[in-house]
Amino acid sequence: MYKLYIMTETGTEAEPKVGMNPLGLRTANKEVKIERLIKQAKEAGIEEISVVVAYRKELYFYLEEKYGIKLIDNQHRELRSAHSLFCIADNLENAFVVEGKEYFENNPFIEKGKISYYLNDVNLGFRNFIFVSEYSAHLLKNVLEAGVTNQAIFLKEIKELILENAAMLDFSEKRIKTDDLNYDENDFFLEEISKGIYQKIAEVLECDISEIENVKISSEGNSNSSFSFVVKGNKYMFRQPGLSARDVVDRRSEIISQKIAAKLGLDDTTIYIDESGVKISRFVENIIPFKFSNKEHREMMFEKLRTLHQSGLKNEYDFDVLGEADRLFNLAAEKRGNMLERFDDIRERIRVLFEYTKEDGINPGLGHGDMHAGNFMVSDDGENRRLYLIDWEFSKNNDPAYDFGSMVSYYNFTDEQIETLLEEYFGRKPTFKEKRHFLAYIAISGWYFMAWCQFKESQGEAPLFNMVNRYHNVKKYLKLALPLYTG
């Protein structure tokens, strides 16, 4: 009797890689990929079908009722797919093993045999699909059981494990050729999960759910997942908040700042936003990458930033940079040990520098809080060019130098480049007091984002905020800025 095991995402990078939407639960040609695999197996006469779940397990529960399959719990999602294989090591005889994200135009389970093989696609390379014969099953089990004492085995993907041991396991290569490479993939995850989202879209845009079309996963950001969609010929973006966003984002503050941003013409794309973090925005066409090497891009960016800082408008909430950094370091410490103790000397010097900056007499106002190229959205249709300052999740009342510092500490600018950026922000050469204040905030803001990165990594996520650059800039500008205050 033949059987099928479908593998789902594993590894500490599962969440940042797939966000809220596991790859197998997305659709290809309007069909949920994991459901297509199940139906293809049943069509081939395979009734013993199991799904090995590790990340976002609850999203797969519906499959048991809908298809009568079995769920197998991999309780170590921090390990990789070789450990999922270990979870079924006792039952691998005559088993097909495939990752849920795979899509096959032709049924891959029709042709059965008695020899183990892995699939190699002429156009796509290794497919995450193997067949294990009775003979190979006990050999593979021995390799997997060695992982109990040698965890390096469980840190491998199935592909890596099989290719490394193909001869010993008696696996051969089966070559296939995928002709249709243009199918509509990754529209969205399964409708059973997304009904609430579709209903929210229908409510906000006053449309019927059936009018929501062309849904496309757009990005997996540091705190959220996003997708685009079309209603009545108009294109929009939907933001779904990530699992750990609640610990780093104050949605009440974001809503206030988003409204101010629209009023000031900094970002007028938002149609709907609520305290859960859900946001629906107008889709902006003709986006080109923001480049710091492009002077026109920098001029547009600084014009937006000055408009914000000089507006006199404020949020209801203030940003406590040192307090928030401590809070995030302490949250990270729950899984990674005492982080503040490790950076105690830097923390104390940051505190001293921060106290000095308060004597500079620069008044706080509404800040963006997360200045980097990914949040500078440039639209260019060949005739008109416009920059949108997007993503107001970190926005609160703050020192205006914090925005400059958060931008500079992200990158590895030279001293000359920073001089240029300062002059472009002020529209003139900064005074001594202004310059030292803004240089100090490269270290201060970098310290906060070091804490942010530590927290996100403690949650099993891979932050995209250049922690090494932040650390280097914290050290560099502590050393540079403190003497400008102490003489």
Short mmCIF file of C-alpha atoms in Angstrom, two decimals:
data_model
loop_
_atom_site.label_atom_id
_atom_site.label_comp_id
_atom_site.label_asym_id
_atom_site.label_seq_id
_atom_site.Cartn_x
_atom_site.Cartn_y
_atom_site.Cartn_z
CA MET A 1 0.00 0.00 0.00
CA TYR A 2 1.34 3.41 -0.96
CA LYS A 3 1.13 6.46 1.31
CA LEU A 4 1.75 10.20 1.12
CA TYR A 5 3.37 12.52 3.65
CA ILE A 6 3.13 16.26 3.02
CA MET A 7 5.69 18.43 4.82
CA THR A 8 5.05 22.00 5.98
CA GLU A 9 7.49 24.80 6.90
CA THR A 10 10.02 24.28 9.67
CA GLY A 11 13.06 26.14 10.96
CA THR A 12 13.48 29.31 12.99
CA GLU A 13 13.12 31.35 9.79
CA ALA A 14 9.63 29.98 9.10
CA GLU A 15 7.79 33.10 10.27
CA PRO A 16 9.95 35.77 8.57
CA LYS A 17 10.03 33.61 5.44
CA VAL A 18 6.32 32.97 5.08
CA GLY A 19 4.74 35.46 7.49
CA MET A 20 1.13 34.69 8.34
CA ASN A 21 0.63 32.69 5.17
CA PRO A 22 2.25 29.23 4.92
CA LEU A 23 3.40 28.50 1.39
CA GLY A 24 1.34 25.35 0.96
CA LEU A 25 -1.84 27.21 1.85
CA ARG A 26 -1.36 29.72 -0.94
CA THR A 27 -2.96 29.10 -4.28
CA ALA A 28 -1.76 28.35 -7.78
CA ASN A 29 -4.28 28.79 -10.58
CA LYS A 30 -6.96 29.46 -7.92
CA GLU A 31 -6.35 26.11 -6.22
CA VAL A 32 -4.81 25.74 -2.75
CA LYS A 33 -1.52 23.95 -3.37
CA ILE A 34 -1.64 21.50 -0.48
CA GLU A 35 -5.24 20.60 -1.36
CA ARG A 36 -4.21 19.95 -4.95
CA LEU A 37 -1.55 17.49 -3.76
CA ILE A 38 -4.11 15.68 -1.60
CA LYS A 39 -6.60 15.45 -4.46
CA GLN A 40 -3.93 14.24 -6.88
CA ALA A 41 -2.91 11.51 -4.42
CA LYS A 42 -6.51 10.37 -4.01
CA GLU A 43 -6.95 10.32 -7.78
CA ALA A 44 -3.91 8.02 -7.91
CA GLY A 45 -5.49 5.65 -5.41
CA ILE A 46 -3.52 6.75 -2.37
CA GLU A 47 -5.76 6.95 0.71
CA GLU A 48 -3.19 7.00 3.53
CA ILE A 49 -2.34 10.69 3.51
CA SER A 50 -0.72 12.63 6.36
CA VAL A 51 0.42 16.23 6.79
CA VAL A 52 3.38 16.85 9.13
CA VAL A 53 2.78 20.23 10.76
CA ALA A 54 5.25 22.42 12.63
CA TYR A 55 4.61 26.15 12.04
CA ARG A 56 1.07 27.64 12.28
CA LYS A 57 -0.33 24.15 12.92
CA GLU A 58 -3.85 25.38 13.58
CA LEU A 59 -4.20 26.52 9.98
CA TYR A 60 -4.13 22.92 8.78
CA PHE A 61 -6.81 21.53 11.12
CA TYR A 62 -9.57 21.93 8.53
CA LEU A 63 -7.85 19.42 6.23
CA GLU A 64 -8.76 16.51 8.52
CA GLU A 65 -12.49 17.16 8.16
CA LYS A 66 -12.41 18.21 4.52
CA TYR A 67 -10.25 15.35 3.18
CA GLY A 68 -10.02 12.78 5.96
CA ILE A 69 -6.26 13.09 6.19
CA LYS A 70 -4.15 12.72 9.35
CA LEU A 71 -2.10 15.47 11.00
CA ILE A 72 1.28 14.56 12.54
CA ASP A 73 2.76 17.00 15.04
CA ASN A 74 6.42 17.96 14.67
CA GLN A 75 6.96 19.61 18.06
CA HIS A 76 10.37 21.00 17.14
CA ARG A 77 9.64 23.62 14.53
CA GLU A 78 13.02 25.22 15.24
CA LEU A 79 14.63 22.26 13.44
CA ARG A 80 14.42 21.64 9.71
CA SER A 81 12.53 19.26 7.46
CA ALA A 82 14.85 16.33 8.21
CA HIS A 83 13.29 16.31 11.68
CA SER A 84 9.81 16.20 10.14
CA LEU A 85 11.02 13.13 8.27
CA PHE A 86 12.23 11.68 11.57
CA CYS A 87 8.68 12.05 12.94
CA ILE A 88 7.51 9.47 10.37
CA ALA A 89 10.67 7.33 10.27
CA ASP A 90 8.80 4.19 11.33
CA ASN A 91 6.40 4.32 8.38
CA LEU A 92 8.40 5.30 5.31
CA GLU A 93 7.93 2.11 3.30
CA ASN A 94 6.43 2.88 -0.14
CA ALA A 95 5.94 6.51 0.88
CA PHE A 96 5.80 9.61 -1.24
CA VAL A 97 7.18 12.63 0.67
CA VAL A 98 6.52 16.10 -0.75
CA GLU A 99 6.58 19.66 0.54
CA GLY A 100 3.18 21.33 0.64
CA LYS A 101 4.39 24.31 -1.39
CA GLU A 102 5.05 22.15 -4.47
CA TYR A 103 2.75 22.46 -7.48
CA PHE A 104 2.58 19.83 -10.23
CA GLU A 105 0.58 20.37 -13.39
CA ASN A 106 0.57 16.61 -14.02
CA ASN A 107 -0.23 14.12 -11.26
CA PRO A 108 3.14 12.99 -9.80
CA PHE A 109 1.62 10.05 -7.91
CA ILE A 110 0.23 8.09 -10.87
CA GLU A 111 3.47 6.31 -11.69
CA LYS A 112 4.44 3.98 -8.85
CA GLY A 113 7.36 1.63 -8.51
CA LYS A 114 9.65 -0.20 -6.12
CA ILE A 115 12.83 1.88 -6.46
CA SER A 116 13.51 5.01 -4.38
CA TYR A 117 14.00 8.24 -6.26
CA TYR A 118 14.09 12.01 -5.99
CA LEU A 119 12.74 14.36 -8.64
CA ASN A 120 15.04 16.61 -10.64
CA ASP A 121 13.22 19.04 -12.91
CA VAL A 122 15.03 20.06 -16.10
CA ASN A 123 13.62 23.58 -15.79
CA LEU A 124 13.28 24.01 -12.02
CA GLY A 125 16.01 21.83 -10.52
CA PHE A 126 15.50 19.62 -7.45
CA ARG A 127 11.82 19.32 -6.53
CA ASN A 128 10.94 18.75 -2.89
CA PHE A 129 9.54 15.32 -3.71
CA ILE A 130 10.91 11.85 -2.98
CA PHE A 131 9.65 8.27 -3.10
CA VAL A 132 10.96 5.85 -0.47
CA SER A 133 10.95 2.12 -1.26
CA GLU A 134 10.66 -0.66 1.30
CA TYR A 135 14.38 -1.37 0.91
CA SER A 136 15.44 2.26 1.43
CA ALA A 137 13.03 2.89 4.30
CA HIS A 138 15.05 1.11 7.00
CA LEU A 139 18.31 2.64 5.71
CA LEU A 140 16.81 6.12 5.88
CA LYS A 141 15.45 5.41 9.36
CA ASN A 142 18.97 4.59 10.57
CA VAL A 143 20.29 7.88 9.20
CA LEU A 144 17.46 9.83 10.84
CA GLU A 145 17.81 8.10 14.21
CA ALA A 146 21.43 9.23 14.31
CA GLY A 147 20.02 12.74 14.64
CA VAL A 148 19.04 11.99 18.24
CA THR A 149 22.70 12.21 19.22
CA ASN A 150 23.90 14.32 16.28
CA GLN A 151 21.45 17.20 15.92
CA ALA A 152 23.28 18.50 12.86
CA ILE A 153 21.27 15.92 10.93
CA PHE A 154 18.01 17.56 12.02
CA LEU A 155 19.32 20.93 10.86
CA LYS A 156 19.33 19.72 7.27
CA GLU A 157 16.58 19.97 4.69
CA ILE A 158 15.30 16.71 3.19
CA LYS A 159 16.88 17.66 -0.13
CA GLU A 160 20.31 18.03 1.47
CA LEU A 161 19.95 14.80 3.45
CA ILE A 162 18.93 12.70 0.44
CA LEU A 163 21.50 14.08 -1.98
CA GLU A 164 24.33 13.60 0.51
CA ASN A 165 23.36 9.98 1.13
CA ALA A 166 21.79 8.99 -2.20
CA ALA A 167 24.14 6.09 -2.95
CA MET A 168 23.98 4.62 0.54
CA LEU A 169 20.18 4.95 0.66
CA ASP A 170 19.79 3.49 -2.85
CA PHE A 171 18.10 6.59 -4.29
CA SER A 172 18.22 7.34 -7.98
CA GLU A 173 17.39 10.50 -9.88
CA LYS A 174 14.13 10.75 -11.79
CA ARG A 175 14.16 13.56 -14.33
CA ILE A 176 11.03 15.44 -15.28
CA LYS A 177 10.35 18.58 -17.28
CA THR A 178 7.86 21.21 -16.28
CA ASP A 179 6.60 22.86 -19.45
CA ASP A 180 4.12 25.33 -17.97
CA LEU A 181 6.21 27.82 -15.99
CA ASN A 182 3.70 30.65 -16.20
CA TYR A 183 0.89 29.47 -13.96
CA ASP A 184 -0.58 32.02 -11.58
CA GLU A 185 1.15 31.17 -8.29
CA ASN A 186 0.89 32.45 -4.74
CA ASP A 187 -2.38 34.31 -5.15
CA PHE A 188 -3.28 33.88 -1.52
CA PHE A 189 -3.73 31.34 1.23
CA LEU A 190 -6.85 29.22 1.55
CA GLU A 191 -10.25 30.84 1.63
CA GLU A 192 -11.35 29.05 4.82
CA ILE A 193 -8.76 31.07 6.74
CA SER A 194 -9.18 34.36 4.92
CA LYS A 195 -12.95 34.74 5.12
CA GLY A 196 -12.66 37.41 7.83
CA ILE A 197 -10.16 39.33 5.74
CA TYR A 198 -12.35 39.15 2.64
CA GLN A 199 -15.32 40.31 4.70
CA LYS A 200 -13.33 43.27 6.03
CA ILE A 201 -12.34 44.25 2.48
CA ALA A 202 -15.95 43.95 1.31
CA GLU A 203 -17.14 46.07 4.24
CA VAL A 204 -14.56 48.84 3.77
CA LEU A 205 -14.81 49.03 -0.03
CA GLU A 206 -18.57 48.38 -0.11
CA CYS A 207 -18.27 45.49 -2.52
CA ASP A 208 -19.24 41.85 -2.71
CA ILE A 209 -16.65 39.22 -1.75
CA SER A 210 -16.92 37.78 -5.26
CA GLU A 211 -15.60 41.10 -6.63
CA ILE A 212 -12.23 40.66 -4.85
CA GLU A 213 -9.84 39.47 -7.56
CA ASN A 214 -6.16 39.02 -8.48
CA VAL A 215 -4.92 38.60 -4.91
CA LYS A 216 -1.11 38.51 -4.82
CA ILE A 217 1.23 38.08 -1.88
CA SER A 218 3.35 41.21 -1.91
CA SER A 219 5.82 41.07 0.95
CA GLU A 220 6.74 39.61 4.28
CA GLY A 221 7.99 42.56 6.28
CA ASN A 222 9.59 42.88 9.69
CA SER A 223 6.26 42.97 11.50
CA ASN A 224 3.57 42.29 8.88
CA SER A 225 2.48 40.47 5.75
CA SER A 226 0.89 42.26 2.80
CA PHE A 227 -0.96 41.39 -0.37
CA SER A 228 -2.43 43.30 -3.27
CA PHE A 229 -5.88 42.79 -4.74
CA VAL A 230 -8.28 44.31 -7.25
CA VAL A 231 -11.88 45.44 -6.75
CA LYS A 232 -13.91 46.88 -9.63
CA GLY A 233 -10.76 47.61 -11.61
CA ASN A 234 -9.00 49.44 -8.77
CA LYS A 235 -5.91 47.98 -7.09
CA TYR A 236 -5.34 48.03 -3.33
CA MET A 237 -2.97 46.74 -0.63
CA PHE A 238 -4.01 44.82 2.49
CA ARG A 239 -1.70 44.66 5.52
CA GLN A 240 -2.04 41.79 7.97
CA PRO A 241 -0.13 42.38 11.26
CA GLY A 242 2.51 39.82 12.18
CA LEU A 243 2.47 37.71 15.32
CA SER A 244 5.08 39.67 17.30
CA ALA A 245 4.04 43.13 16.05
CA ARG A 246 1.90 43.73 19.13
CA ASP A 247 5.06 43.86 21.28
CA VAL A 248 6.77 46.57 19.21
CA VAL A 249 3.95 48.57 17.63
CA ASP A 250 1.40 50.87 19.30
CA ARG A 251 -1.50 50.84 16.83
CA ARG A 252 -3.28 53.75 18.55
CA SER A 253 -0.29 55.96 17.91
CA GLU A 254 0.07 54.69 14.36
CA ILE A 255 -3.53 55.59 13.52
CA ILE A 256 -3.06 59.16 14.74
CA SER A 257 0.21 59.60 12.84
CA GLN A 258 -1.21 58.06 9.68
CA LYS A 259 -4.00 60.64 9.67
CA ILE A 260 -1.50 63.46 10.16
CA ALA A 261 0.66 62.05 7.36
CA ALA A 262 -2.34 62.18 5.03
CA LYS A 263 -3.15 65.74 6.10
CA LEU A 264 0.43 66.84 5.37
CA GLY A 265 0.55 65.06 2.02
CA LEU A 266 3.29 62.67 3.17
CA ASP A 267 1.24 59.50 2.64
CA ASP A 268 -2.35 59.80 1.44
CA THR A 269 -2.71 56.18 0.35
CA THR A 270 -4.46 54.79 3.46
CA ILE A 271 -8.17 54.06 3.11
CA TYR A 272 -8.73 52.12 6.33
CA ILE A 273 -6.70 51.35 9.47
CA ASP A 274 -7.72 49.97 12.85
CA GLU A 275 -6.19 49.11 16.22
CA SER A 276 -5.74 45.44 15.27
CA GLY A 277 -3.13 46.56 12.74
CA VAL A 278 -5.21 45.82 9.65
CA LYS A 279 -4.70 48.45 6.96
CA ILE A 280 -6.15 48.85 3.47
CA SER A 281 -4.39 51.26 1.14
CA ARG A 282 -4.56 52.49 -2.40
CA PHE A 283 -1.98 50.69 -4.56
CA VAL A 284 0.67 53.01 -5.98
CA GLU A 285 1.80 52.16 -9.51
CA ASN A 286 5.18 52.70 -11.20
CA ILE A 287 7.29 52.22 -8.07
CA ILE A 288 11.05 52.51 -8.49
CA PRO A 289 13.70 51.79 -5.83
CA PHE A 290 14.77 54.71 -3.66
CA LYS A 291 18.49 55.33 -4.03
CA PHE A 292 20.60 57.43 -1.67
CA SER A 293 22.98 57.96 -4.59
CA ASN A 294 20.18 59.83 -6.41
CA LYS A 295 20.21 63.47 -5.28
CA GLU A 296 16.66 64.06 -6.47
CA HIS A 297 15.47 61.13 -4.35
CA ARG A 298 17.22 62.55 -1.29
CA GLU A 299 15.76 66.00 -1.92
CA MET A 300 12.22 64.59 -2.09
CA MET A 301 12.80 62.54 1.06
CA PHE A 302 14.18 65.44 3.09
CA GLU A 303 11.40 67.72 1.87
CA LYS A 304 8.87 65.26 3.33
CA LEU A 305 10.84 64.95 6.56
CA ARG A 306 11.13 68.72 7.03
CA THR A 307 7.41 69.08 6.33
CA LEU A 308 6.75 66.64 9.16
CA HIS A 309 9.22 68.14 11.62
CA GLN A 310 8.21 71.74 10.95
CA SER A 311 4.45 71.09 10.97
CA GLY A 312 3.99 71.72 14.68
CA LEU A 313 1.55 68.79 14.77
CA LYS A 314 1.80 66.19 17.50
CA ASN A 315 0.64 62.73 18.44
CA GLU A 316 -0.99 61.90 21.76
CA TYR A 317 1.89 59.56 22.54
CA ASP A 318 5.57 60.23 23.27
CA PHE A 319 8.41 57.88 22.42
CA ASP A 320 10.63 56.92 25.37
CA VAL A 321 13.67 55.73 23.44
CA LEU A 322 15.72 54.48 26.40
CA GLY A 323 12.75 52.97 28.20
CA GLU A 324 11.60 51.15 25.08
CA ALA A 325 15.10 49.86 24.38
CA ASP A 326 15.29 48.46 27.92
CA ARG A 327 11.86 46.86 27.52
CA LEU A 328 12.82 45.10 24.29
CA PHE A 329 16.16 43.93 25.68
CA ASN A 330 14.33 42.50 28.69
CA LEU A 331 11.79 40.73 26.48
CA ALA A 332 14.67 39.24 24.48
CA ALA A 333 16.33 38.19 27.73
CA GLU A 334 13.46 35.80 28.45
CA LYS A 335 14.90 33.53 25.75
CA ARG A 336 18.45 34.80 25.22
CA GLY A 337 19.80 35.61 28.67
CA ASN A 338 20.56 38.99 30.26
CA MET A 339 21.07 41.20 27.21
CA LEU A 340 21.45 44.47 29.14
CA GLU A 341 24.24 43.05 31.26
CA ARG A 342 26.09 42.13 28.08
CA PHE A 343 25.88 45.72 26.82
CA ASP A 344 26.00 47.45 30.21
CA ASP A 345 28.86 49.81 29.34
CA ILE A 346 27.26 50.93 26.07
CA ARG A 347 23.90 51.37 27.78
CA GLU A 348 25.37 53.64 30.45
CA ARG A 349 27.20 55.81 27.90
CA ILE A 350 24.02 56.06 25.81
CA ARG A 351 22.18 57.27 28.92
CA VAL A 352 24.83 59.92 29.60
CA LEU A 353 24.77 61.08 25.97
CA PHE A 354 20.98 61.22 25.99
CA GLU A 355 21.01 63.48 29.06
CA TYR A 356 23.45 65.82 27.34
CA THR A 357 21.23 66.09 24.25
CA LYS A 358 18.32 67.31 26.37
CA GLU A 359 20.37 70.42 27.17
CA ASP A 360 20.56 71.39 23.48
CA GLY A 361 17.11 72.98 23.60
CA ILE A 362 15.71 71.16 20.56
CA ASN A 363 11.98 70.69 21.00
CA PRO A 364 10.37 67.32 20.27
CA GLY A 365 7.64 66.96 17.68
CA LEU A 366 5.99 64.27 15.62
CA GLY A 367 8.53 61.89 14.14
CA HIS A 368 8.34 59.03 11.67
CA GLY A 369 10.50 56.69 13.73
CA ASP A 370 11.62 54.24 11.04
CA MET A 371 13.54 56.04 8.33
CA HIS A 372 15.14 53.77 5.75
CA ALA A 373 14.96 53.30 1.98
CA GLY A 374 12.21 50.68 2.23
CA ASN A 375 9.86 53.32 3.61
CA PHE A 376 10.63 55.90 0.92
CA MET A 377 8.31 54.86 -1.92
CA VAL A 378 9.09 56.63 -5.20
CA SER A 379 6.48 56.59 -7.96
CA ASP A 380 7.72 57.54 -11.42
CA ASP A 381 5.53 57.24 -14.53
CA GLY A 382 8.08 58.96 -16.76
CA GLU A 383 6.43 62.37 -16.47
CA ASN A 384 5.67 62.81 -12.78
CA ARG A 385 7.75 61.69 -9.83
CA ARG A 386 6.54 61.61 -6.24
CA LEU A 387 7.87 60.22 -2.96
CA TYR A 388 5.57 58.75 -0.31
CA LEU A 389 6.84 58.46 3.27
CA ILE A 390 5.13 55.23 4.31
CA ASP A 391 4.89 52.88 7.32
CA TRP A 392 4.02 54.93 10.40
CA GLU A 393 4.06 52.04 12.87
CA PHE A 394 6.90 53.51 14.96
CA SER A 395 5.66 57.10 14.80
CA LYS A 396 5.27 59.08 18.04
CA ASN A 397 6.40 62.43 19.38
CA ASN A 398 10.18 62.39 19.45
CA ASP A 399 13.32 64.43 19.00
CA PRO A 400 13.59 65.32 15.26
CA ALA A 401 17.20 64.10 15.29
CA TYR A 402 15.92 60.58 16.00
CA ASP A 403 14.58 60.25 12.45
CA PHE A 404 17.93 61.30 11.01
CA GLY A 405 19.73 58.94 13.36
CA SER A 406 17.47 55.98 12.63
CA MET A 407 18.21 56.42 8.93
CA VAL A 408 21.98 56.85 9.23
CA SER A 409 22.48 54.05 11.79
CA TYR A 410 20.82 51.60 9.36
CA TYR A 411 23.55 52.08 6.78
CA ASN A 412 27.30 52.40 6.54
CA PHE A 413 27.69 55.98 5.33
CA THR A 414 31.08 57.67 5.16
CA ASP A 415 31.76 60.82 7.18
CA GLU A 416 31.57 62.89 3.99
CA GLN A 417 28.20 61.38 3.09
CA ILE A 418 26.82 62.17 6.53
CA GLU A 419 28.03 65.78 6.19
CA THR A 420 26.12 65.96 2.90
CA LEU A 421 22.98 64.43 4.42
CA LEU A 422 23.05 66.90 7.32
CA GLU A 423 23.36 69.87 4.97
CA GLU A 424 20.54 68.54 2.79
CA TYR A 425 18.25 68.05 5.80
CA PHE A 426 18.86 71.56 7.17
CA GLY A 427 19.08 73.19 3.74
CA ARG A 428 22.30 74.80 4.97
CA LYS A 429 25.40 73.99 6.97
CA PRO A 430 24.29 72.96 10.48
CA THR A 431 25.53 74.85 13.54
CA PHE A 432 27.93 73.13 15.91
CA LYS A 433 25.13 72.46 18.39
CA GLU A 434 22.85 71.06 15.68
CA LYS A 435 25.57 68.83 14.28
CA ARG A 436 26.59 67.31 17.61
CA HIS A 437 22.94 66.77 18.51
CA PHE A 438 22.18 64.91 15.29
CA LEU A 439 25.39 62.86 15.46
CA ALA A 440 24.49 61.88 19.03
CA TYR A 441 21.15 60.57 17.85
CA ILE A 442 22.80 58.22 15.38
CA ALA A 443 24.08 56.37 18.45
CA ILE A 444 20.86 56.78 20.45
CA SER A 445 18.53 55.56 17.71
CA GLY A 446 20.96 52.80 16.77
CA TRP A 447 20.81 51.59 20.38
CA TYR A 448 17.02 51.27 20.19
CA PHE A 449 17.16 49.30 16.94
CA MET A 450 19.83 47.02 18.40
CA ALA A 451 17.24 46.19 21.07
CA TRP A 452 14.56 45.77 18.41
CA CYS A 453 16.72 43.30 16.47
CA GLN A 454 17.52 41.32 19.60
CA PHE A 455 13.83 41.03 20.46
CA LYS A 456 12.82 39.94 16.95
CA GLU A 457 15.58 37.32 16.84
CA SER A 458 14.44 36.02 20.25
CA GLN A 459 11.04 35.39 18.65
CA GLY A 460 12.59 33.21 15.95
CA GLU A 461 12.38 35.97 13.33
CA ALA A 462 15.08 37.38 11.09
CA PRO A 463 14.96 41.19 11.42
CA LEU A 464 15.90 43.18 8.35
CA PHE A 465 17.31 46.11 10.29
CA ASN A 466 21.07 45.60 9.92
CA MET A 467 21.95 44.90 13.55
CA VAL A 468 25.69 44.77 12.86
CA ASN A 469 25.61 48.21 11.23
CA ARG A 470 23.55 49.51 14.17
CA TYR A 471 26.11 48.18 16.64
CA HIS A 472 29.05 49.65 14.72
CA ASN A 473 27.33 53.03 14.43
CA VAL A 474 26.39 53.04 18.13
CA LYS A 475 30.05 52.55 19.07
CA LYS A 476 31.36 54.98 16.47
CA TYR A 477 29.02 57.86 17.32
CA LEU A 478 29.24 57.36 21.06
CA LYS A 479 32.97 57.85 20.69
CA LEU A 480 32.50 60.81 18.35
CA ALA A 481 29.57 62.64 19.99
CA LEU A 482 30.34 62.41 23.72
CA PRO A 483 33.54 64.53 23.49
CA LEU A 484 31.55 67.20 21.60
CA TYR A 485 29.56 67.66 24.82
CA THR A 486 32.29 67.14 27.41
CA GLY A 487 34.99 69.17 25.62
#
